[in-house]
Short mmCIF file of C-alpha atoms in Angstrom, two decimals:
data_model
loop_
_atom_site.label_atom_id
_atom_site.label_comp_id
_atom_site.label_asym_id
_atom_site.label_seq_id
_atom_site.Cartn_x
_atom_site.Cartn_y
_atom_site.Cartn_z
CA UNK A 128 -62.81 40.36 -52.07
CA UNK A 129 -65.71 41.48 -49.74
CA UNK A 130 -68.35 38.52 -49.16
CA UNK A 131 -65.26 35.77 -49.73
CA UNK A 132 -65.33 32.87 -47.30
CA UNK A 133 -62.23 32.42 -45.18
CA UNK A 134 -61.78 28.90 -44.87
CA UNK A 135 -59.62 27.03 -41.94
CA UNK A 136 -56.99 25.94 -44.81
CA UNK A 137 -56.83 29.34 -45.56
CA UNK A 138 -56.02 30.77 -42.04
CA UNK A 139 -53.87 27.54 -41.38
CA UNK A 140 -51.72 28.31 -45.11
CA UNK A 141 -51.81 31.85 -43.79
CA UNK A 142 -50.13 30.93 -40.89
CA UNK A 143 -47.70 28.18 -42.31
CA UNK A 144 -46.43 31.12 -44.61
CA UNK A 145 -45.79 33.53 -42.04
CA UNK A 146 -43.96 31.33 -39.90
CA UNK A 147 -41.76 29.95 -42.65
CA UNK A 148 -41.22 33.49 -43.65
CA UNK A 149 -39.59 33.87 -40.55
CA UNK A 150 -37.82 30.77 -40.48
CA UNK A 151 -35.13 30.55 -37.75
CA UNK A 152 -35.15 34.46 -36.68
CA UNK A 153 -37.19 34.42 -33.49
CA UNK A 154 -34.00 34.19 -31.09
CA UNK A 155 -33.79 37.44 -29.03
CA UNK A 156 -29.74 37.34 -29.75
CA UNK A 157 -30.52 37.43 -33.58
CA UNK A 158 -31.70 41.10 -32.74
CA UNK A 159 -29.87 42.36 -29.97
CA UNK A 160 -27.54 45.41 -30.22
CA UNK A 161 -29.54 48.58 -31.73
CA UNK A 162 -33.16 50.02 -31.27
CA UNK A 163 -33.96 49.00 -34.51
CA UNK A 164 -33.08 45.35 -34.41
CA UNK A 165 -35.28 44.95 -31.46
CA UNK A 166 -37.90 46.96 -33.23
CA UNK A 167 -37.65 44.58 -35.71
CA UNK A 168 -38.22 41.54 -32.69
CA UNK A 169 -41.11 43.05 -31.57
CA UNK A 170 -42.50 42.88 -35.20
CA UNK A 171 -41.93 38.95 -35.85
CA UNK A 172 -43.34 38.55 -32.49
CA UNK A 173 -46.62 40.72 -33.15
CA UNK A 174 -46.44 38.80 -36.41
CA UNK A 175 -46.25 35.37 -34.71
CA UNK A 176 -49.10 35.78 -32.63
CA UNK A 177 -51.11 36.97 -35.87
CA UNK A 178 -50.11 33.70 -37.04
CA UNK A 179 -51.23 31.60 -33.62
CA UNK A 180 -54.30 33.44 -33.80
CA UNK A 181 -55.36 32.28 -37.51
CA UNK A 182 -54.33 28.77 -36.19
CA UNK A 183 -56.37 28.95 -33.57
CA UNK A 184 -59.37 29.92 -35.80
CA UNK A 185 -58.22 26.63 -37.85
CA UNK A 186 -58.02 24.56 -35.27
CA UNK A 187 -61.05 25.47 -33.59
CA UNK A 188 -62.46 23.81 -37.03
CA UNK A 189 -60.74 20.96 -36.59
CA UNK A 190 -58.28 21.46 -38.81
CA UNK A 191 -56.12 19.00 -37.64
CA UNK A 192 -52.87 20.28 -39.85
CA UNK A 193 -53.15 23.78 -37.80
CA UNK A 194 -53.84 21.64 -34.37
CA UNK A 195 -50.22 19.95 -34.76
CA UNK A 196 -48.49 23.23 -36.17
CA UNK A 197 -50.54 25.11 -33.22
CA UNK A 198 -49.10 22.53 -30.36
CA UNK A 199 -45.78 22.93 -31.75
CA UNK A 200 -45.49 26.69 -31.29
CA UNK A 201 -46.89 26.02 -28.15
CA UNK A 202 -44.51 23.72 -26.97
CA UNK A 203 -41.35 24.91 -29.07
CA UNK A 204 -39.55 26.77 -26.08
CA UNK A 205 -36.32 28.08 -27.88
CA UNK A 206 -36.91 31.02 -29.96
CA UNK A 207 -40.96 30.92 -29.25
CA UNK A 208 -40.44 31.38 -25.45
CA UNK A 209 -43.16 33.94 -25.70
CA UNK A 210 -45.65 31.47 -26.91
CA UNK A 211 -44.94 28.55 -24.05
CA UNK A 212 -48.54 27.02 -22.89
CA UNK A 213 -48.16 23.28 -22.54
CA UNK A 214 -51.99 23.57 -20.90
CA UNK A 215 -53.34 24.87 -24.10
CA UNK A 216 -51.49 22.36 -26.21
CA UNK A 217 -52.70 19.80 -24.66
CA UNK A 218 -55.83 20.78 -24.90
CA UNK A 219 -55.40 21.42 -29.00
CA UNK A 220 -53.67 17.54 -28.88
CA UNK A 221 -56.35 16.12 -27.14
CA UNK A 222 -58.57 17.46 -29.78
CA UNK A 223 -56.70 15.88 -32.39
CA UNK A 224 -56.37 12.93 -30.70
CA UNK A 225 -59.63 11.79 -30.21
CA UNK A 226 -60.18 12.30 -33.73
CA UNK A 227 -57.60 9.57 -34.30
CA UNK A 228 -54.58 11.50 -35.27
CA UNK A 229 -51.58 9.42 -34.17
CA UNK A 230 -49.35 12.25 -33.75
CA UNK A 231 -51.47 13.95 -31.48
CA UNK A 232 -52.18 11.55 -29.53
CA UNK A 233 -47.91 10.44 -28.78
CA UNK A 234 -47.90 14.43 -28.17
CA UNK A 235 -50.41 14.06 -25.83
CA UNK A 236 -48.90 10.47 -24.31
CA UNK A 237 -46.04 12.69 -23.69
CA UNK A 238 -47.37 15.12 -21.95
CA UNK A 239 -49.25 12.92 -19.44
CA UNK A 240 -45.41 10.70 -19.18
CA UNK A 241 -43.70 13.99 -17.95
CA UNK A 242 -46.71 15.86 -16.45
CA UNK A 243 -46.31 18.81 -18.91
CA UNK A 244 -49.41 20.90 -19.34
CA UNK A 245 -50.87 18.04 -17.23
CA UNK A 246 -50.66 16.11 -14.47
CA UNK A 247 -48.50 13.41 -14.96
CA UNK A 248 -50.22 9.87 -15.77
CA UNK A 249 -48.53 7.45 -16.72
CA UNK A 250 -51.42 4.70 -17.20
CA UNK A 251 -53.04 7.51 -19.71
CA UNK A 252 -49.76 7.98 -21.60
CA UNK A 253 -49.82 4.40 -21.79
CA UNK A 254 -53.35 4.53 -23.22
CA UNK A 255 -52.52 7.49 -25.84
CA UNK A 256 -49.15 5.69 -26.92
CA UNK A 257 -51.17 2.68 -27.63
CA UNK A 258 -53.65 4.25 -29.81
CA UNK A 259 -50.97 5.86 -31.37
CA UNK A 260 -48.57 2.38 -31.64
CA UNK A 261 -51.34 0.32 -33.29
CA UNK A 262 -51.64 3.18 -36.29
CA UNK A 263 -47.94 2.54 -36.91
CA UNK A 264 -46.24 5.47 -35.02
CA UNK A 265 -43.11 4.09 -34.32
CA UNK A 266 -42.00 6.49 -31.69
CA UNK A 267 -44.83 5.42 -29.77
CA UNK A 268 -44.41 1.82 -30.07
CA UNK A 269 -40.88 2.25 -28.29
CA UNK A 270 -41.76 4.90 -25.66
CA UNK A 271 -45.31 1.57 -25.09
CA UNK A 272 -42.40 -0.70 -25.41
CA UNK A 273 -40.30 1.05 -22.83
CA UNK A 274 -43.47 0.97 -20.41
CA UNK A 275 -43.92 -2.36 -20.72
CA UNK A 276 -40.14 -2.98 -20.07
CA UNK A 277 -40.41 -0.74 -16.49
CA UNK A 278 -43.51 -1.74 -15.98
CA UNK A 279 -44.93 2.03 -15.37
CA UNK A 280 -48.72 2.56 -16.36
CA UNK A 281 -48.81 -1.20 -17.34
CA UNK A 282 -47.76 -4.19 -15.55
CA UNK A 283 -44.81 -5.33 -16.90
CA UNK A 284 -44.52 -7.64 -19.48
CA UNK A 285 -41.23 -8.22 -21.47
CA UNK A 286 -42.56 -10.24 -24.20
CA UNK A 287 -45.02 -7.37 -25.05
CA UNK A 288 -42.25 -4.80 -24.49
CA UNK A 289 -40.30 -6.64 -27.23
CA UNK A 290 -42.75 -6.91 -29.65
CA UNK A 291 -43.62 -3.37 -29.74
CA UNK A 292 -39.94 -2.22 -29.13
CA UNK A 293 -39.09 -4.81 -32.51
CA UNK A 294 -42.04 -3.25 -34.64
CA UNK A 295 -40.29 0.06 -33.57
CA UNK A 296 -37.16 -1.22 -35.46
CA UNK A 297 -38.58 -2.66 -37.85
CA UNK A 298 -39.65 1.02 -39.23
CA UNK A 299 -35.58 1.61 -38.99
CA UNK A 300 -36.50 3.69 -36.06
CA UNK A 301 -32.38 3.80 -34.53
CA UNK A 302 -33.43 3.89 -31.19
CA UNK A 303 -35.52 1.19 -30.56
CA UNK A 304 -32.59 -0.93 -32.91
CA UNK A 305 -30.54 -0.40 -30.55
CA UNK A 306 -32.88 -1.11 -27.03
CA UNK A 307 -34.14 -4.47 -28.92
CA UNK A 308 -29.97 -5.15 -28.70
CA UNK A 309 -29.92 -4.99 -25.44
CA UNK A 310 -33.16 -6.75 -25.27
CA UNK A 311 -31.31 -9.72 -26.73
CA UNK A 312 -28.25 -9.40 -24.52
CA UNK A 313 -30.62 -9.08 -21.70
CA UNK A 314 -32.74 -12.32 -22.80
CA UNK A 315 -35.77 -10.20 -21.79
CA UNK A 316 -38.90 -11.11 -23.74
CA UNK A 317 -36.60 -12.81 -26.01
CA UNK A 318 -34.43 -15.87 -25.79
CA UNK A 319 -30.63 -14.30 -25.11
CA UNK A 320 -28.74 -14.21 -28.32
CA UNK A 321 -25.22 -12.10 -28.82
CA UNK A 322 -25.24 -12.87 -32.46
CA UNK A 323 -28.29 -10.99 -33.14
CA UNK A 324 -27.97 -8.49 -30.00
CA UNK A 325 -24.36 -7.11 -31.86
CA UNK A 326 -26.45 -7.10 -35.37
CA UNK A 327 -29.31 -5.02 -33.69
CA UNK A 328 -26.75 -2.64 -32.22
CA UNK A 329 -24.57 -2.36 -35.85
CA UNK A 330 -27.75 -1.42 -37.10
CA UNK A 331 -28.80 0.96 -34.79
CA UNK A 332 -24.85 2.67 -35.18
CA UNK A 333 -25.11 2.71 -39.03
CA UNK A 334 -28.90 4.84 -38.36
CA UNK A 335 -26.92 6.97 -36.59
CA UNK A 336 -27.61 5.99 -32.98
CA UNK A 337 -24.92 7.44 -30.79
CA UNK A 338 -25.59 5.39 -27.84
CA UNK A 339 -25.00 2.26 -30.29
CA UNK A 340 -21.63 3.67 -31.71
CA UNK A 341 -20.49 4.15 -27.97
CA UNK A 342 -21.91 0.90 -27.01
CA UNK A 343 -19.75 -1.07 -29.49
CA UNK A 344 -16.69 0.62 -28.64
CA UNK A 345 -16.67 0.33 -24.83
CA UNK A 346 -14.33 -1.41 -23.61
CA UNK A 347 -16.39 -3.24 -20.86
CA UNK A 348 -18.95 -4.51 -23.24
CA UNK A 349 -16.44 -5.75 -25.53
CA UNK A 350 -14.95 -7.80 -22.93
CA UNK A 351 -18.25 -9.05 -21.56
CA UNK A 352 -18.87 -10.14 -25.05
CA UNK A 353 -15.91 -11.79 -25.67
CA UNK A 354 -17.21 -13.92 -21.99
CA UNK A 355 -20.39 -14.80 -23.68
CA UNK A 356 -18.92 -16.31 -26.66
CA UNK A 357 -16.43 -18.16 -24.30
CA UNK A 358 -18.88 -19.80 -21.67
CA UNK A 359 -21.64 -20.18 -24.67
CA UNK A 360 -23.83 -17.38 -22.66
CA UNK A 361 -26.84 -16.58 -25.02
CA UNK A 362 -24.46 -17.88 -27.91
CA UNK A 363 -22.46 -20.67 -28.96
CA UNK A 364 -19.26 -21.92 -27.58
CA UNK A 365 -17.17 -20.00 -29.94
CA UNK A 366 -13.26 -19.19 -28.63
CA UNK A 367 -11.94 -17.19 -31.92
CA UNK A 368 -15.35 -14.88 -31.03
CA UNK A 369 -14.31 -14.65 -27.65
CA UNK A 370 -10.38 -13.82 -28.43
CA UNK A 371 -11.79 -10.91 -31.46
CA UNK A 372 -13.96 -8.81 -28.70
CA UNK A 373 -11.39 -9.60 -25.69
CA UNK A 374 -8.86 -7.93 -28.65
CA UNK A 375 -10.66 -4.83 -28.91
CA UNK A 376 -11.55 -4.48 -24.90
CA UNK A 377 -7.44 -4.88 -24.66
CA UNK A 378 -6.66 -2.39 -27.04
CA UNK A 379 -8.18 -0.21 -24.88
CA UNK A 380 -6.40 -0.79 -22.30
CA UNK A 381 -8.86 -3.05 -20.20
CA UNK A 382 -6.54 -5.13 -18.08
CA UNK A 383 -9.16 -7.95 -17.87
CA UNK A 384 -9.52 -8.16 -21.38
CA UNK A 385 -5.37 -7.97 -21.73
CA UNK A 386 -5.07 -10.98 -19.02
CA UNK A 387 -7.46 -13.13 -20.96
CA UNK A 388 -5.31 -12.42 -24.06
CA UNK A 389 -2.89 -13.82 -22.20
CA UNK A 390 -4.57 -16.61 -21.50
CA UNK A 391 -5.63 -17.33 -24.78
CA UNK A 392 -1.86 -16.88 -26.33
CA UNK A 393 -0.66 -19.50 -23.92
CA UNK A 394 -2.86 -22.57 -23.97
CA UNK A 395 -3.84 -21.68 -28.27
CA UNK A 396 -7.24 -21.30 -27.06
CA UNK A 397 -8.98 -19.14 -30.14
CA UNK A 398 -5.90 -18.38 -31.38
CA UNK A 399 -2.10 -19.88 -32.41
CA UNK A 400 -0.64 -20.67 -28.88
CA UNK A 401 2.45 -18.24 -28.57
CA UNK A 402 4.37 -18.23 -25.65
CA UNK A 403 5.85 -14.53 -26.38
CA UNK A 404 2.88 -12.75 -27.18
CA UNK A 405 1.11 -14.16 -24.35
CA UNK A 406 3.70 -12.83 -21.99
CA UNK A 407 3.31 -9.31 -23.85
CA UNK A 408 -0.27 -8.78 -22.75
CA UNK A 409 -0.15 -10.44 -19.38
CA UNK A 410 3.06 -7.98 -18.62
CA UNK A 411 0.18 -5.03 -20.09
CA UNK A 412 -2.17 -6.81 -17.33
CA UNK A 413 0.10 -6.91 -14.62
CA UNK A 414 1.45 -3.35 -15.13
CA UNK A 415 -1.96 -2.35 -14.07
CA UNK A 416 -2.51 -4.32 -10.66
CA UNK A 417 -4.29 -7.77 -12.75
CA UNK A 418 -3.26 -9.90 -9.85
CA UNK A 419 -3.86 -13.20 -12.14
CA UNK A 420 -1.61 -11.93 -15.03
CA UNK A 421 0.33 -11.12 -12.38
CA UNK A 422 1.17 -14.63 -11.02
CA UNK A 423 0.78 -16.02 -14.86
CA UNK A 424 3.94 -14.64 -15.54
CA UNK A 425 5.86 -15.16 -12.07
CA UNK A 426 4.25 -18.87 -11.71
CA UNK A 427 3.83 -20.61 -15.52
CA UNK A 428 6.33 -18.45 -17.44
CA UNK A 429 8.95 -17.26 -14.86
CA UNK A 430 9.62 -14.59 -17.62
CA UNK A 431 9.47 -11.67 -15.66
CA UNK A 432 10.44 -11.16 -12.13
CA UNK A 433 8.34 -9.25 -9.28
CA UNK A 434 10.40 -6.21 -9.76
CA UNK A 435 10.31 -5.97 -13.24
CA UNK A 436 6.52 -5.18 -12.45
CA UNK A 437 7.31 -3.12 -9.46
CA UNK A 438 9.07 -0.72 -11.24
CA UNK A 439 6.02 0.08 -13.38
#
């Protein structure tokens, strides 16, 4: 009606309810083929920028709802290509930020880590992801963590790199699960523990972490693993530990893993000493160029002869 007031949560819901109208349909492919598909283009995107417009109204009002929605569409890329202005998203974070909003001000820590509509700066995206950390954002407290850890806009310090990487993971946040496991296999900022550097990285795989799930099934780190139970590296002396990871790194295939298989087999170390099955994975060793398997079997065992292996 004439003489109504048009509030900023009105432009902003305005906005919201345009865009969700239009959901996923901004890609150019969705409308290629026919004059009146891209007719139909060139109406979302006249309808878009209606939409950025009210927003901008909003967030010139400091409506800090449209300022986050606003620096989205700004920063989107895919399907809003049109839009791109990291400059004037960073100015609309900023904004935000000062007013303590803690997801403005990671957006804005981000821009100033990879000098996106501004110059990079990595002491102010330290400064931003701080502000942002202490209100609980845990994507900030592992990208501070992570700082800390490199030592890039702060001077490095793993303690505090733990701490903020651990309250990260304590929000079930996958990511920094899985880089406080490596934390503890690293002994940085912590005291080196396996035990609770495999937990940490479980964890992370079961919150769907790919890097964890790939972690746990290399090979390599299996075997190294299975070392650190054996020598009582950052856990205790444990040889049945050491013999269940050197398993899985043999299983593989991982010829180091498959010698000390061997080895465990035929001294009982970890496991029932058996002679045969001993021989089986140092002949799996020696078939790929493990020099000690190699001379295990030609030396201790004299079960197989040199070309026996030769012919493999």
């Amino acid at each position: 009606m004439p003489g109504d007031i048009i509030t900023a949560q009105d432009q902003y819901e305005s906005a919201l309810k345009l865009i969700e109208i239009m959901g996923g349909t901004l890609s150019p492919v969705a409308y290629e083929g026919s004059a009146k598909r891209a007719a139909a283009f060139d109406e979302m995107r006249r309808d878009v920028l209606v939409a950025i417009d009210w927003l901008r109204e909003a967030a010139a009002q400091d409506h800090v709802e449209a300022i986050l929605l606003l620096g989205a569409l700004l920063t989107a890329g895919e399907g809003f290509d049109f839009l791109l202005d990291e400059a004037e998203a960073s100015k609309w974070f900023r904004q935000a930020a000062e007013c303590g909003n803690m997801v403005a001000q990671d957006a804005l820590a981000r821009q100033y880590r990879t000098g996106r509509g501004v110059e990079r700066d990595d002491e102010r995206a330290a400064h931003w992801f701080t502000k942002a950390a202490k209100q609980g954002d845990d994507d900030a407290q592992l990208a501070l963590g992570l700082m800390y850890l490199s030592g890039e806009g702060v001077a490095q310090d793993y303690r505090k790199a733990a701490t903020w990487v651990r309250k990260s993971a304590d929000q079930n946040n996958a990511r920094a699960q899985f880089q406080l496991a490596l934390l503890y296999l690293n002994g940085q900022g912590v005291r080196k523990d396996v035990a609770r550097a495999v937990t940490w990285v479980r964890i992370a795989a079961d919150g769907d972490c790919a890097t964890a799930r790939d972690f746990l099934g290399d090979a390599e780190t299996q075997f190294d693993l299975a070392l650190c139970y054996l020598r009582g590296d950052g856990a205790k002396k444990n040889a049945a530990m050491a013999v269940e990871w050197a398993q899985k790194a043999a299983a593989q295939g991982y010829p180091d893993a498959q010698c000390f298989m061997g080895e465990a087999y035929s001294f009982g170390d970890g496991v029932a000493k058996n002679i045969p099955e001993a021989v089986k994975w140092y002949r799996k060793a020696a078939k790929q160029g493990n020099t000690h398997a190699q001379g295990r079997l030609l030396v201790k065992h004299g079960l197989v002869v040199l070309g026996e292996l030769q012919e493999h």
